[in-house]
């Protein structure tokens, strides 16, 4: 809620949308938003480059994507990532997804960040994650 208030909610970020894969008709949707000083490595995860969007616009895109695909979905949760006291990226994901960003190295003046995610829906009845991210 704090990130949506004031300038933070309207600031534009480079935005990628991606989703889980699996045997269910509906998938979970997530986003990564990052500044121009970040190189985002999606680690073999297919994604759509949405250009520059604000946090508020991501909420609108999420609603529109659910409507277009006729999915129910879940509300998205935002998490901010900081480096040196400055917000450098956000993740926004539906429930039953775990999305993390890892700083890999500095690439010149840019920070190299890797995105990984786990699908926490259970397809076997065992309650565990669908797949190890290392399998991608």
CSV table of C-alpha atoms in Angstrom, one decimal:
chain,number,residue,atom,x,y,z
A,1,UNK,CA,0.0,0.0,0.0
A,2,UNK,CA,2.8,2.4,0.8
A,3,UNK,CA,4.4,1.8,-2.6
A,4,UNK,CA,1.2,2.8,-4.3
A,5,UNK,CA,1.0,6.1,-2.5
A,6,UNK,CA,2.3,9.3,-4.1
A,7,UNK,CA,5.1,9.3,-6.6
A,8,UNK,CA,6.2,5.7,-5.9
A,9,UNK,CA,3.0,4.3,-7.4
A,10,UNK,CA,3.3,6.4,-10.5
A,11,UNK,CA,7.1,6.1,-11.2
A,12,UNK,CA,7.7,4.2,-14.5
A,13,UNK,CA,9.8,1.0,-14.4
A,14,UNK,CA,11.0,-1.5,-17.1
A,15,UNK,CA,8.4,-4.2,-16.8
A,16,UNK,CA,8.3,-7.9,-17.7
A,17,UNK,CA,5.3,-10.2,-17.2
A,18,UNK,CA,5.6,-14.0,-16.9
A,19,UNK,CA,3.5,-16.8,-15.7
A,20,UNK,CA,3.7,-20.3,-14.4
A,21,UNK,CA,3.4,-23.4,-16.6
A,22,UNK,CA,1.7,-26.6,-15.7
A,23,UNK,CA,-1.2,-28.9,-16.2
A,24,UNK,CA,-4.0,-26.6,-15.0
A,25,UNK,CA,-6.0,-24.4,-17.3
A,26,UNK,CA,-5.2,-21.3,-15.2
A,27,UNK,CA,-1.7,-20.2,-14.5
A,28,UNK,CA,-0.3,-17.7,-12.0
A,29,UNK,CA,0.9,-14.3,-13.2
A,30,UNK,CA,3.8,-12.3,-12.0
A,31,UNK,CA,5.8,-9.2,-12.9
A,32,UNK,CA,9.3,-7.8,-12.4
A,33,UNK,CA,9.8,-4.1,-12.5
A,34,UNK,CA,13.3,-2.6,-12.6
A,35,UNK,CA,15.2,0.6,-13.2
A,36,UNK,CA,17.4,1.5,-16.1
A,37,UNK,CA,20.5,0.8,-13.9
A,38,UNK,CA,19.5,-2.9,-13.7
A,39,UNK,CA,20.1,-5.8,-16.2
A,40,UNK,CA,17.3,-8.4,-15.5
A,41,UNK,CA,18.2,-12.0,-16.3
A,42,UNK,CA,15.0,-14.0,-16.5
A,43,UNK,CA,16.9,-17.3,-16.3
A,44,UNK,CA,15.2,-19.2,-19.2
A,45,UNK,CA,11.7,-18.0,-18.2
A,46,UNK,CA,9.6,-16.9,-21.1
A,47,UNK,CA,8.3,-13.3,-20.6
A,48,UNK,CA,6.5,-10.4,-22.3
A,49,UNK,CA,8.3,-7.1,-22.2
A,50,UNK,CA,5.6,-4.5,-21.4
A,51,UNK,CA,7.9,-1.5,-21.7
A,52,UNK,CA,7.8,1.1,-18.9
A,53,UNK,CA,4.9,0.8,-16.4
A,54,UNK,CA,4.0,2.1,-13.0
A,55,UNK,CA,2.9,-0.1,-10.1
A,56,UNK,CA,-0.6,1.2,-10.7
A,57,UNK,CA,-0.4,0.3,-14.4
A,58,UNK,CA,0.7,-3.2,-13.4
A,59,UNK,CA,-2.4,-3.7,-11.4
A,60,UNK,CA,-4.5,-2.6,-14.4
A,61,UNK,CA,-2.5,-5.0,-16.7
A,62,UNK,CA,-3.0,-7.8,-14.3
A,63,UNK,CA,-6.8,-7.3,-14.2
A,64,UNK,CA,-6.9,-7.0,-18.0
A,65,UNK,CA,-4.9,-10.1,-18.5
A,66,UNK,CA,-7.1,-12.1,-16.2
A,67,UNK,CA,-10.2,-10.8,-18.0
A,68,UNK,CA,-8.7,-11.5,-21.5
A,69,UNK,CA,-7.9,-15.1,-20.5
A,70,UNK,CA,-11.0,-15.6,-18.5
A,71,UNK,CA,-9.0,-16.6,-15.4
A,72,UNK,CA,-10.0,-16.0,-11.8
A,73,UNK,CA,-6.5,-15.4,-10.5
A,74,UNK,CA,-5.5,-14.0,-7.1
A,75,UNK,CA,-4.6,-10.5,-6.0
A,76,UNK,CA,-0.9,-9.6,-6.6
A,77,UNK,CA,1.5,-8.8,-3.8
A,78,UNK,CA,4.4,-6.3,-4.4
A,79,UNK,CA,7.8,-6.7,-2.9
A,80,UNK,CA,10.6,-4.1,-3.2
A,81,UNK,CA,14.3,-4.8,-3.6
A,82,UNK,CA,16.8,-2.2,-2.4
A,83,UNK,CA,20.5,-1.7,-3.0
A,84,UNK,CA,22.4,1.0,-1.1
A,85,UNK,CA,19.1,2.3,0.4
A,86,UNK,CA,17.6,2.8,-3.1
A,87,UNK,CA,14.7,0.8,-4.6
A,88,UNK,CA,16.1,-0.9,-7.7
A,89,UNK,CA,13.3,-3.3,-8.5
A,90,UNK,CA,9.9,-4.7,-7.5
A,91,UNK,CA,8.3,-8.1,-7.9
A,92,UNK,CA,4.5,-8.4,-8.2
A,93,UNK,CA,3.0,-11.9,-8.1
A,94,UNK,CA,-0.1,-13.9,-7.4
A,95,UNK,CA,-0.4,-16.2,-4.4
A,96,UNK,CA,1.1,-19.7,-4.7
A,97,UNK,CA,4.1,-18.3,-6.5
A,98,UNK,CA,7.5,-17.5,-4.9
A,99,UNK,CA,9.4,-14.9,-6.9
A,100,UNK,CA,12.9,-13.9,-5.8
A,101,UNK,CA,15.6,-11.5,-7.3
A,102,UNK,CA,19.3,-12.2,-6.7
A,103,UNK,CA,22.1,-9.8,-7.3
A,104,UNK,CA,24.6,-11.7,-9.5
A,105,UNK,CA,27.2,-9.0,-10.2
A,106,UNK,CA,27.8,-5.5,-11.3
A,107,UNK,CA,27.9,-5.2,-15.1
A,108,UNK,CA,29.8,-1.9,-15.4
A,109,UNK,CA,27.5,0.8,-14.1
A,110,UNK,CA,24.5,-1.6,-14.1
A,111,UNK,CA,23.5,-4.2,-11.5
A,112,UNK,CA,22.9,-7.8,-12.9
A,113,UNK,CA,19.8,-9.3,-11.2
A,114,UNK,CA,18.5,-12.8,-11.8
A,115,UNK,CA,14.9,-13.7,-11.3
A,116,UNK,CA,13.9,-17.1,-10.2
A,117,UNK,CA,10.4,-18.4,-9.2
A,118,UNK,CA,8.7,-21.5,-7.8
A,119,UNK,CA,5.2,-22.6,-8.5
A,120,UNK,CA,3.9,-23.4,-5.1
A,121,UNK,CA,0.7,-25.1,-6.3
A,122,UNK,CA,0.7,-28.8,-5.7
A,123,UNK,CA,-0.1,-31.1,-8.6
A,124,UNK,CA,0.7,-34.4,-6.9
A,125,UNK,CA,-1.2,-33.8,-3.7
A,126,UNK,CA,2.0,-33.6,-1.8
A,127,UNK,CA,1.8,-29.8,-1.1
A,128,UNK,CA,5.3,-29.1,-2.4
A,129,UNK,CA,6.5,-26.9,-5.2
A,130,UNK,CA,5.9,-28.0,-8.8
A,131,UNK,CA,9.5,-27.8,-9.9
A,132,UNK,CA,13.0,-27.0,-8.8
A,133,UNK,CA,14.0,-23.7,-10.5
A,134,UNK,CA,17.3,-25.4,-11.3
A,135,UNK,CA,15.5,-27.6,-13.8
A,136,UNK,CA,14.8,-24.7,-16.1
